[in-house]
Coordinates of C-alpha atoms in Angstrom, one line a residue:
Chain A
M14 CA 0.0 0.2 0.1
S15 CA 1.3 3.5 -0.9
R16 CA 2.4 5.9 2.0
S17 CA -0.7 8.3 1.5
G18 CA -3.1 5.5 1.7
W19 CA -1.4 4.3 4.8
R20 CA -1.8 7.8 6.4
K21 CA -5.7 8.1 5.1
R22 CA -6.2 4.9 6.8
L23 CA -4.6 6.2 9.9
A24 CA -6.5 9.5 10.0
R25 CA -9.6 7.6 9.4
A26 CA -8.9 5.5 12.5
A27 CA -8.0 8.4 14.3
V28 CA -11.5 10.2 13.4
I29 CA -13.5 6.9 13.9
L30 CA -12.2 5.1 17.1
P31 CA -12.4 7.7 19.9
P32 CA -16.1 8.0 19.7
Y33 CA -16.7 4.6 19.0
A34 CA -14.6 3.2 21.7
W35 CA -16.0 5.8 24.3
L36 CA -19.6 4.6 23.4
A37 CA -18.9 1.0 23.3
A38 CA -17.4 1.3 26.7
F39 CA -19.8 3.4 28.4
F40 CA -23.1 2.6 26.1
L41 CA -22.9 -0.9 25.0
L42 CA -20.9 -2.5 28.0
P43 CA -23.5 -1.4 30.5
F44 CA -26.2 -3.0 29.0
V45 CA -24.2 -6.2 28.8
I46 CA -23.6 -5.8 32.6
V47 CA -27.2 -4.9 33.0
L48 CA -28.4 -8.2 31.3
R49 CA -25.7 -10.0 33.2
I50 CA -26.8 -8.9 36.7
S51 CA -30.7 -9.5 35.9
L52 CA -29.7 -13.2 35.5
S53 CA -27.9 -13.4 39.2
D54 CA -29.0 -13.7 42.9
P55 CA -29.1 -10.9 45.2
A56 CA -26.8 -10.9 48.0
S57 CA -26.3 -8.8 51.0
A58 CA -22.9 -7.8 50.3
Q59 CA -21.3 -4.6 48.8
P60 CA -22.2 -4.6 45.9
P61 CA -25.5 -6.3 46.7
Y62 CA -25.3 -9.0 44.1
R63 CA -23.0 -12.1 43.5
P64 CA -19.7 -11.4 41.8
L65 CA -19.7 -10.7 38.2
F66 CA -17.2 -13.3 37.1
D67 CA -14.4 -15.4 38.8
W68 CA -11.6 -15.5 36.5
T69 CA -9.5 -17.6 38.4
G70 CA -11.3 -21.0 38.4
G71 CA -10.7 -22.1 35.1
W72 CA -13.2 -23.9 32.5
D73 CA -14.9 -25.8 35.4
A74 CA -15.7 -22.6 37.2
L75 CA -16.8 -21.1 34.0
M76 CA -19.6 -24.0 33.3
A77 CA -20.7 -23.9 37.2
F78 CA -20.9 -20.2 36.9
L79 CA -22.9 -20.7 33.5
G80 CA -25.0 -23.0 35.5
A81 CA -25.9 -20.8 38.2
L82 CA -27.4 -18.1 36.0
D83 CA -31.1 -18.3 36.1
L84 CA -34.3 -16.6 35.2
E85 CA -35.4 -16.1 39.0
N86 CA -35.6 -12.2 38.9
F87 CA -37.9 -12.4 35.8
E88 CA -40.0 -15.4 37.2
T89 CA -40.2 -12.7 40.4
L90 CA -41.1 -10.1 38.0
A91 CA -43.8 -12.2 36.0
S92 CA -45.4 -13.8 39.4
D93 CA -45.8 -10.5 41.3
S94 CA -49.0 -8.5 39.9
L95 CA -47.1 -5.5 41.1
Y96 CA -44.8 -5.2 38.5
W97 CA -47.3 -6.5 35.6
E98 CA -49.5 -3.5 36.6
A99 CA -46.5 -1.3 36.7
A100 CA -45.8 -2.2 33.3
I101 CA -49.0 -1.9 31.8
S102 CA -49.9 1.2 33.5
S103 CA -46.6 2.7 32.0
V104 CA -47.7 1.7 28.4
T105 CA -51.4 3.3 28.9
I106 CA -50.4 6.2 30.6
A107 CA -47.8 6.7 27.4
L108 CA -50.2 6.2 24.9
V109 CA -52.9 8.1 26.3
S110 CA -50.5 11.0 26.8
T111 CA -49.3 10.7 23.1
V112 CA -52.9 10.9 21.9
L113 CA -53.3 14.0 24.1
L114 CA -50.1 15.4 22.7
L115 CA -51.2 14.8 19.1
L116 CA -54.4 16.6 19.7
I117 CA -52.8 19.4 21.4
G118 CA -49.6 19.5 19.4
Y119 CA -50.9 19.3 15.9
P120 CA -52.9 22.6 16.1
V121 CA -50.2 24.7 17.5
A122 CA -47.5 23.1 14.6
Y123 CA -50.4 23.8 12.4
G124 CA -50.7 27.6 13.2
M125 CA -46.9 27.9 13.3
A126 CA -46.5 26.3 9.7
R127 CA -49.4 28.6 8.4
A128 CA -47.9 31.9 10.0
A129 CA -45.9 34.4 8.1
P130 CA -42.4 33.1 6.9
R131 CA -40.4 35.7 8.9
L132 CA -42.1 34.9 12.0
R133 CA -41.4 31.0 11.9
P134 CA -38.0 31.2 13.2
L135 CA -39.2 33.1 16.2
L136 CA -41.9 31.0 17.0
V137 CA -39.7 27.8 16.7
A138 CA -37.3 29.5 19.2
L139 CA -40.3 29.8 21.4
V140 CA -41.0 26.3 21.4
I141 CA -37.5 25.2 21.8
L142 CA -36.9 27.5 24.8
P143 CA -39.1 25.7 27.4
F144 CA -37.7 22.5 26.0
W145 CA -34.0 23.5 27.2
T146 CA -35.4 25.2 30.3
S147 CA -34.9 22.5 33.4
F148 CA -37.1 19.5 33.2
L149 CA -37.3 19.0 37.0
I150 CA -38.2 23.0 37.3
R151 CA -40.8 22.6 34.8
V152 CA -42.4 20.1 36.5
Y153 CA -42.1 21.6 39.9
A154 CA -43.9 24.5 38.5
W155 CA -47.1 22.3 38.4
I156 CA -47.0 21.4 42.2
A157 CA -47.5 24.8 43.1
I158 CA -50.6 25.2 40.4
L159 CA -52.4 21.8 41.5
K160 CA -52.1 21.4 45.1
P161 CA -55.4 21.9 47.0
E162 CA -54.6 25.4 48.0
G163 CA -52.9 26.0 44.9
L164 CA -53.1 28.5 42.2
L165 CA -55.5 26.7 39.9
N166 CA -58.0 26.1 42.7
Q167 CA -57.8 29.9 44.1
F168 CA -58.4 31.0 40.3
L169 CA -61.7 28.3 40.1
L170 CA -63.0 29.4 43.4
A171 CA -62.6 33.1 42.7
L172 CA -64.6 32.7 39.4
G173 CA -67.0 30.8 41.4
L174 CA -66.8 27.8 38.9
I175 CA -66.2 25.4 42.1
S176 CA -67.3 25.7 45.5
D177 CA -64.6 23.2 47.0
P178 CA -60.9 22.8 46.0
L179 CA -60.2 19.9 43.4
T180 CA -57.8 17.3 44.3
I181 CA -55.6 16.9 41.0
L182 CA -52.3 16.9 42.8
N183 CA -50.8 13.0 43.8
T184 CA -53.7 11.8 41.2
P185 CA -53.6 10.2 37.4
T186 CA -54.8 13.6 36.1
A187 CA -51.8 15.3 37.5
V188 CA -49.4 12.9 35.9
Y189 CA -51.2 13.4 32.4
I190 CA -51.0 17.2 32.8
G191 CA -47.1 16.9 33.7
V192 CA -46.2 14.7 30.9
V193 CA -48.4 16.4 28.3
Y194 CA -46.9 19.9 29.5
A195 CA -43.0 18.5 29.6
Y196 CA -43.1 16.7 26.2
L197 CA -45.1 19.3 24.3
P198 CA -42.0 20.6 22.3
F199 CA -41.0 17.0 21.4
M200 CA -44.3 16.8 19.6
I201 CA -44.4 20.2 18.2
L202 CA -41.2 20.2 16.4
P203 CA -41.2 17.0 14.2
L204 CA -45.1 17.9 13.4
Y205 CA -44.0 21.5 12.3
A206 CA -40.9 20.2 10.2
A207 CA -43.4 17.9 8.5
L208 CA -46.2 20.7 7.9
E209 CA -43.7 23.4 7.1
R210 CA -42.5 21.3 4.1
L211 CA -45.9 20.2 2.8
D212 CA -47.1 21.4 -0.7
W213 CA -49.9 23.5 0.2
T214 CA -51.1 24.0 -3.5
L215 CA -52.4 20.7 -3.0
V216 CA -54.7 21.4 -0.4
E217 CA -55.8 24.5 -2.5
A218 CA -56.4 22.0 -5.2
A219 CA -58.7 19.8 -3.0
Q220 CA -60.8 22.9 -2.1
D221 CA -60.9 24.5 -5.9
L222 CA -62.4 20.8 -6.8
G223 CA -64.9 21.1 -4.0
S224 CA -63.7 19.7 -1.2
P225 CA -65.0 21.0 2.1
P226 CA -61.9 22.2 4.4
W227 CA -62.4 19.2 7.0
K228 CA -62.2 16.9 4.1
A229 CA -59.3 18.4 2.5
F230 CA -57.6 18.5 6.0
W231 CA -58.4 14.6 6.4
T232 CA -57.7 13.4 2.9
V233 CA -54.5 15.7 1.7
T234 CA -53.0 17.6 5.0
L235 CA -53.1 14.9 7.6
P236 CA -51.8 12.0 5.2
L237 CA -49.1 14.1 3.9
S238 CA -47.9 15.2 7.6
L239 CA -47.9 11.5 8.7
P240 CA -44.2 11.0 8.8
G241 CA -44.0 14.0 11.2
V242 CA -47.1 12.3 13.2
V243 CA -45.4 9.0 13.5
A244 CA -41.6 10.6 14.5
G245 CA -43.2 13.1 17.3
S246 CA -45.4 10.0 18.4
L247 CA -42.2 7.9 19.2
L248 CA -40.2 10.8 20.5
C249 CA -42.8 11.0 23.1
F250 CA -43.9 7.7 23.6
I251 CA -40.4 6.2 24.2
P252 CA -39.0 8.8 27.2
I253 CA -42.5 8.8 28.7
V254 CA -42.7 5.0 29.1
G255 CA -39.5 5.1 31.5
E256 CA -40.6 8.6 32.9
F257 CA -39.6 8.7 36.6
V258 CA -39.7 12.4 37.7
V259 CA -43.2 13.3 36.8
P260 CA -44.9 10.2 38.4
D261 CA -42.8 10.7 41.4
L262 CA -43.4 14.5 41.9
L263 CA -47.1 14.7 40.7
G264 CA -48.3 11.3 40.7
G265 CA -49.8 9.4 43.9
S266 CA -48.3 6.7 45.6
D267 CA -50.9 4.5 43.5
T268 CA -49.4 6.1 40.4
L269 CA -47.4 2.9 39.2
M270 CA -44.9 3.3 36.6
I271 CA -41.9 1.0 35.4
G272 CA -39.4 3.7 35.8
R273 CA -40.6 4.5 39.4
T274 CA -40.5 0.7 40.1
L275 CA -36.8 0.2 38.8
W276 CA -35.9 3.5 40.9
S277 CA -37.4 2.1 44.2
E278 CA -36.1 -1.2 43.7
F279 CA -32.8 0.2 43.6
F280 CA -32.6 3.1 45.9
S281 CA -35.1 1.9 48.5
N282 CA -35.1 -2.0 48.4
R283 CA -31.6 -2.3 47.0
D284 CA -32.3 -5.2 45.0
W285 CA -30.1 -4.6 42.2
P286 CA -30.4 -7.8 40.4
L287 CA -34.4 -7.2 40.4
A288 CA -33.9 -3.4 39.2
S289 CA -31.8 -5.1 36.3
A290 CA -34.4 -7.2 35.5
V291 CA -37.0 -4.5 35.5
A292 CA -34.6 -2.3 33.1
V293 CA -34.5 -5.3 30.7
V294 CA -38.3 -5.5 30.7
L295 CA -38.5 -1.5 29.9
L296 CA -35.7 -2.0 27.4
L297 CA -37.9 -4.7 25.5
I298 CA -41.0 -2.4 25.7
V299 CA -39.0 0.7 24.2
V300 CA -37.2 -1.4 21.5
I301 CA -40.5 -2.5 19.9
P302 CA -41.7 0.8 18.8
I303 CA -38.4 1.5 17.6
V304 CA -37.9 -1.5 15.2
F305 CA -41.4 -0.8 14.2
Y306 CA -40.6 2.5 13.3
R307 CA -37.5 1.6 11.1
E308 CA -39.6 -1.1 9.3
I309 CA -41.9 1.6 8.3
E310 CA -39.0 3.8 7.2
A311 CA -37.3 1.4 5.4
R312 CA -40.7 0.5 3.3
R313 CA -41.1 4.3 2.6
W314 CA -37.7 4.5 1.2
E315 CA -38.2 1.2 -1.1
A316 CA -41.7 3.1 -2.2
R317 CA -39.6 5.9 -3.8
Chain B
M84 CA -57.2 30.2 -0.4
A85 CA -55.3 27.7 1.6
R86 CA -52.5 29.9 2.9
R87 CA -54.9 32.3 5.3
F88 CA -53.9 32.5 8.7
T89 CA -56.9 31.8 10.3
W90 CA -58.8 32.8 13.6
F91 CA -58.3 29.2 14.4
N92 CA -54.7 29.3 13.8
A93 CA -54.3 32.4 16.0
T94 CA -56.2 30.8 18.8
S95 CA -54.4 27.6 18.9
L96 CA -51.0 29.4 18.8
T97 CA -52.0 31.9 21.8
L98 CA -53.4 29.0 23.9
G99 CA -50.5 26.5 23.0
F100 CA -47.9 29.0 24.0
A101 CA -49.7 30.4 26.9
F102 CA -49.6 26.6 28.3
L103 CA -46.4 26.3 27.5
Y104 CA -44.9 29.6 29.3
L105 CA -47.7 30.5 32.2
P106 CA -46.1 27.9 34.4
I107 CA -42.3 28.9 34.1
L108 CA -43.5 32.6 34.3
L109 CA -45.4 31.5 37.8
V110 CA -42.1 30.2 38.9
V111 CA -40.2 33.2 38.2
L112 CA -42.9 35.7 39.5
Y113 CA -43.1 33.8 42.9
S114 CA -39.4 33.9 43.2
F115 CA -39.7 37.6 44.1
N116 CA -42.8 37.1 46.5
A117 CA -41.9 38.7 49.9
S118 CA -44.6 36.3 51.8
Q119 CA -43.4 32.8 53.2
L120 CA -46.4 31.2 51.6
V121 CA -45.8 30.1 47.9
T122 CA -49.4 30.7 46.9
V123 CA -49.9 34.0 48.5
W124 CA -48.7 37.1 47.0
G125 CA -47.1 39.1 49.8
G126 CA -45.6 41.9 47.6
F127 CA -42.3 42.5 45.5
S128 CA -39.0 41.4 47.2
G129 CA -35.6 39.9 46.5
R130 CA -35.3 38.0 50.1
W131 CA -35.2 34.6 48.7
Y132 CA -32.2 35.3 46.3
G133 CA -30.1 36.7 49.7
A134 CA -31.4 33.4 51.3
L135 CA -30.1 31.4 48.4
L136 CA -26.7 33.0 48.4
R137 CA -26.4 32.3 52.4
N138 CA -27.3 28.6 51.6
D139 CA -24.1 26.7 51.7
A140 CA -25.6 23.4 50.2
L141 CA -27.3 24.8 47.4
R142 CA -23.8 26.8 46.7
E143 CA -21.9 24.0 47.0
A144 CA -24.3 22.1 44.4
A145 CA -24.3 24.8 42.2
W146 CA -20.4 24.8 41.8
V147 CA -20.2 21.0 41.6
T148 CA -22.7 21.2 38.9
L149 CA -21.1 24.0 36.7
R150 CA -17.8 21.8 36.9
V151 CA -19.3 18.6 36.0
A152 CA -21.0 20.4 33.1
F153 CA -18.2 22.3 31.9
L154 CA -15.8 19.4 31.6
S155 CA -18.4 16.8 30.5
A156 CA -19.5 19.3 27.6
T157 CA -15.7 19.8 26.8
V158 CA -15.2 16.2 26.1
A159 CA -18.5 15.5 24.7
T160 CA -18.0 18.3 22.0
F161 CA -14.6 16.6 21.3
L162 CA -16.0 13.3 20.7
G163 CA -19.2 14.4 19.2
T164 CA -17.5 16.5 16.5
L165 CA -15.1 13.6 15.6
A166 CA -18.3 11.2 15.5
A167 CA -20.1 13.7 13.2
V168 CA -17.1 13.8 11.0
A169 CA -17.1 9.9 10.8
L170 CA -20.7 9.7 10.0
T171 CA -20.8 12.3 7.2
R172 CA -17.2 11.9 5.7
Y173 CA -16.5 8.2 5.8
G174 CA -19.5 7.1 4.1
R175 CA -19.4 3.0 4.8
F176 CA -16.9 1.7 7.3
S177 CA -17.3 -1.7 9.2
G178 CA -19.4 -1.4 12.0
R179 CA -21.0 1.9 10.8
T180 CA -24.7 0.5 11.7
L181 CA -23.8 -0.2 15.2
F182 CA -22.0 3.1 15.4
T183 CA -25.1 4.8 14.0
G184 CA -27.3 3.1 16.4
M185 CA -24.9 4.0 19.6
I186 CA -25.4 7.7 18.4
Y187 CA -29.3 7.9 18.3
A188 CA -30.0 5.3 21.0
P189 CA -28.8 7.3 24.2
M190 CA -31.2 10.1 23.0
V191 CA -34.4 8.2 23.4
M192 CA -33.1 5.7 26.0
P193 CA -35.2 6.1 29.4
E194 CA -33.0 7.9 31.8
V195 CA -33.4 5.2 34.5
I196 CA -31.9 2.7 32.3
T197 CA -28.9 4.7 31.3
G198 CA -28.1 5.8 34.6
L199 CA -28.4 2.0 36.2
S200 CA -26.3 0.7 33.6
L201 CA -23.6 3.4 34.0
L202 CA -23.8 2.6 37.6
L203 CA -23.4 -1.0 37.3
L204 CA -20.4 -0.7 35.1
F205 CA -18.8 1.5 37.6
V206 CA -19.2 -1.0 40.4
A207 CA -18.1 -3.6 38.2
V208 CA -14.7 -2.1 37.4
G209 CA -14.5 -0.7 40.9
L210 CA -14.3 2.9 40.0
D211 CA -15.7 5.0 43.4
R212 CA -18.9 7.0 42.7
G213 CA -18.4 10.9 42.6
F214 CA -17.6 13.8 40.6
W215 CA -15.8 11.7 37.8
T216 CA -18.3 9.1 37.5
V217 CA -21.1 11.7 36.8
T218 CA -18.8 13.5 34.4
I219 CA -18.3 10.5 32.2
A220 CA -22.0 9.6 32.2
H221 CA -23.0 13.1 31.2
T222 CA -20.2 12.9 28.6
T223 CA -21.5 9.8 27.2
F224 CA -25.4 10.9 27.2
T225 CA -24.6 14.6 25.8
M226 CA -22.0 13.7 23.1
C227 CA -25.1 12.2 21.0
F228 CA -26.7 15.8 20.8
V229 CA -23.6 17.5 19.9
T230 CA -23.0 15.0 17.1
V231 CA -26.5 15.7 15.8
V232 CA -26.0 19.4 15.6
V233 CA -22.6 19.2 14.2
Q234 CA -23.8 16.7 11.5
S235 CA -26.5 18.8 10.4
R236 CA -24.0 21.6 9.6
L237 CA -21.4 19.4 7.8
I238 CA -24.1 17.8 5.6
T239 CA -24.7 21.4 4.0
F240 CA -21.3 22.3 4.0
D241 CA -19.6 22.9 0.8
R242 CA -16.6 20.4 0.0
S243 CA -15.1 22.2 -2.7
L244 CA -13.4 24.8 -0.1
E245 CA -11.7 21.8 1.6
E246 CA -10.7 20.3 -1.8
A247 CA -9.3 23.7 -2.8
A248 CA -7.1 23.7 0.1
M249 CA -6.0 20.0 -0.5
D250 CA -5.5 20.8 -4.3
L251 CA -3.1 23.6 -2.9
G252 CA -0.9 21.2 -1.1
A253 CA -2.7 21.2 2.3
T254 CA -2.9 18.0 4.2
P255 CA -6.4 16.5 5.1
L256 CA -5.7 17.1 8.7
R257 CA -4.6 20.9 7.8
A258 CA -7.4 21.5 5.5
F259 CA -9.8 20.3 8.2
L260 CA -8.3 22.7 11.1
S261 CA -7.8 25.8 8.8
V262 CA -10.9 25.7 6.6
T263 CA -13.5 23.2 8.0
L264 CA -13.5 24.0 11.5
P265 CA -13.5 27.5 11.3
L266 CA -16.4 27.4 8.9
I267 CA -18.3 24.8 11.4
A268 CA -17.2 26.5 14.6
P269 CA -20.7 28.2 15.4
A270 CA -22.3 24.7 15.3
V271 CA -19.5 23.1 17.4
A272 CA -20.2 25.8 19.9
A273 CA -23.9 25.5 19.7
G274 CA -23.3 21.7 20.4
F275 CA -21.3 22.7 23.4
L276 CA -23.7 25.0 24.8
L277 CA -26.6 22.4 24.5
A278 CA -24.3 19.7 26.0
F279 CA -23.6 22.1 29.2
T280 CA -27.5 22.6 29.3
L281 CA -28.4 19.1 29.3
S282 CA -25.8 18.2 31.9
M283 CA -26.8 21.2 34.2
D284 CA -30.1 19.8 34.1
D285 CA -30.1 16.2 34.4
L286 CA -31.3 14.8 38.0
V287 CA -31.8 10.8 37.0
I288 CA -28.6 9.9 35.7
A289 CA -26.7 12.0 38.1
S290 CA -28.7 10.5 41.1
F291 CA -27.7 6.7 39.9
T292 CA -24.0 8.0 39.2
S293 CA -23.1 10.2 41.5
G294 CA -21.5 9.7 45.1
P295 CA -20.6 11.4 48.4
G296 CA -19.7 15.0 47.9
A297 CA -20.7 15.2 44.2
T298 CA -24.5 16.3 45.1
T299 CA -25.5 18.0 41.9
L300 CA -28.2 21.0 42.1
P301 CA -30.8 19.2 40.3
M302 CA -30.3 16.4 43.1
R303 CA -30.4 19.2 45.9
I304 CA -33.5 20.8 44.3
Y305 CA -35.2 17.5 43.9
S306 CA -34.5 16.6 47.5
Q307 CA -36.0 19.8 48.9
V308 CA -38.9 19.5 46.4
R309 CA -39.6 16.3 48.0
L310 CA -40.2 18.2 51.3
G311 CA -42.0 20.9 49.9
V312 CA -42.5 23.8 47.6
T313 CA -40.1 26.7 48.8
P314 CA -39.7 30.2 47.7
E315 CA -36.0 29.7 48.1
I316 CA -36.3 26.8 45.3
N317 CA -38.3 29.2 43.0
A318 CA -35.2 31.6 43.2
A319 CA -33.1 28.9 42.3
A320 CA -35.2 27.6 39.7
T321 CA -35.5 31.5 38.2
L322 CA -31.5 31.5 38.0
L323 CA -31.2 28.4 36.3
I324 CA -33.9 29.4 33.7
A325 CA -32.1 32.8 33.2
F326 CA -28.9 31.0 32.6
V327 CA -30.3 28.7 30.3
T328 CA -32.3 31.2 28.2
L329 CA -28.9 33.1 28.0
G330 CA -27.0 29.7 26.7
V331 CA -29.8 28.7 24.2
T332 CA -29.9 32.5 23.2
A333 CA -26.2 32.2 22.4
A334 CA -26.5 29.4 20.5
A335 CA -29.2 30.4 18.4
L336 CA -27.1 33.7 17.7
L337 CA -24.1 31.5 16.9
T338 CA -25.8 29.1 14.5
K339 CA -27.7 32.2 13.0
R340 CA -24.3 33.7 11.9
A341 CA -22.9 30.5 10.7
A342 CA -25.6 30.6 8.1
Q343 CA -25.0 34.0 7.2
T344 CA -21.2 33.3 7.0
Q345 CA -22.1 30.4 4.6
A346 CA -24.4 32.5 2.7
R347 CA -21.7 34.9 2.0
L348 CA -19.1 32.3 0.5

């Protein structure tokens, strides 16, 4: 190989290797360890699980070690209805929130796409700003609003709409409000990206041909913005399933979510193997929509 | 006329933005409340900012947070920029699919999983939890955002400039450092600011990977919020909001300037 070819290869390696190695060490390897620990037994030691691996024992020790791995933690998860309820309620909350986000986010994104072109960068910046404002603080803000003597109740009482304060904080309603609020920018931005590129002459054509506005929307605008709908829904659904902060601060003790279960298994019960098993289950729930999305994307590319 | 901006559009924009901004504005407003009670307005006062300055635990936590954010954002910017160059310039290389997956996955991964898995790694290799483990964790999850920002800039970059430099005898490294890097610098700076902001804001990953003596500001705020809403936290939150607003505005201005520089060329 020529000298310059060799140098090119070296340059390539110098660019690719550092980020590759970093992600392999701190993103991929940790998952292998989670999987490994989810298959081991808890122990009242520090760290609270059986050793990862004993390299000194040779082949026999390796076989004994592999034999000791079991699915006990997953059996615990499957047999205890608490974990089932947490998983199902996480998926339900994420699904309902995603639908609510679509219903609220779509009109806003639509309005942004219809605004004067010189105003649009400002509107986008206004959506992005709260997205970068501390998540914790945005959730925290709702405690003062929703609590029994909070601002919302004071407002409604002053208007005479209610005679007794409503109990919203520490209920599922508060979780929905918090989740929708926190994830709204995630939904608006992809929807706006799709609607902004939309060829409005097609909508005009439909209306010129006598289609009422709702029908033009339903048969032209909505199908054309579908990629944005799918992207926004996934961007919201995936992190909401594993959400911890919102259900912990706004939900009651009866609001079960899998992220919260993982947290308490880890920090309160100190059962690291079980927490790892919960993480594996959560990972599986999250991977399914991603695979599904890639499948749709691949088919769209082929169709072109 | 399909292009008309209707009353429906105006109403949905107004309501949408009111929903996004009212809660944040209330936090800012009540941080200047003289009353001890969070939901009763007792007149304008800066006393909670004074109380904040005298709160050693919060000050300590803020200092830790700033150091972690600065260090992790610096490393993340370096690694993220390299990754962006690798993805845009080196087309197909072996393991590219895995690489792309590892770049995008951390952005949607539930934080509890990232936090738990990193913690288990640190325990497995016997690394003491503290300042350095939080910094490594934050570098890992913020570098992906840097990559996306820098990559979007590199895709629209005019490669003929780089080729011209190399035709005139510059080595690829030299061409990158003296032609490409100055032109993409605003995007790199924007990536740094976003990484910095993300690190400052993170509660979940820091809670898993932090140890004694490395309590970050979000962790401190979280533990105080669990005990109840206080005006002092409103003041801390307002400062954090001001900080983020400045950072994001700076990042936006840098990106805008970059677009103008590009347009002039």
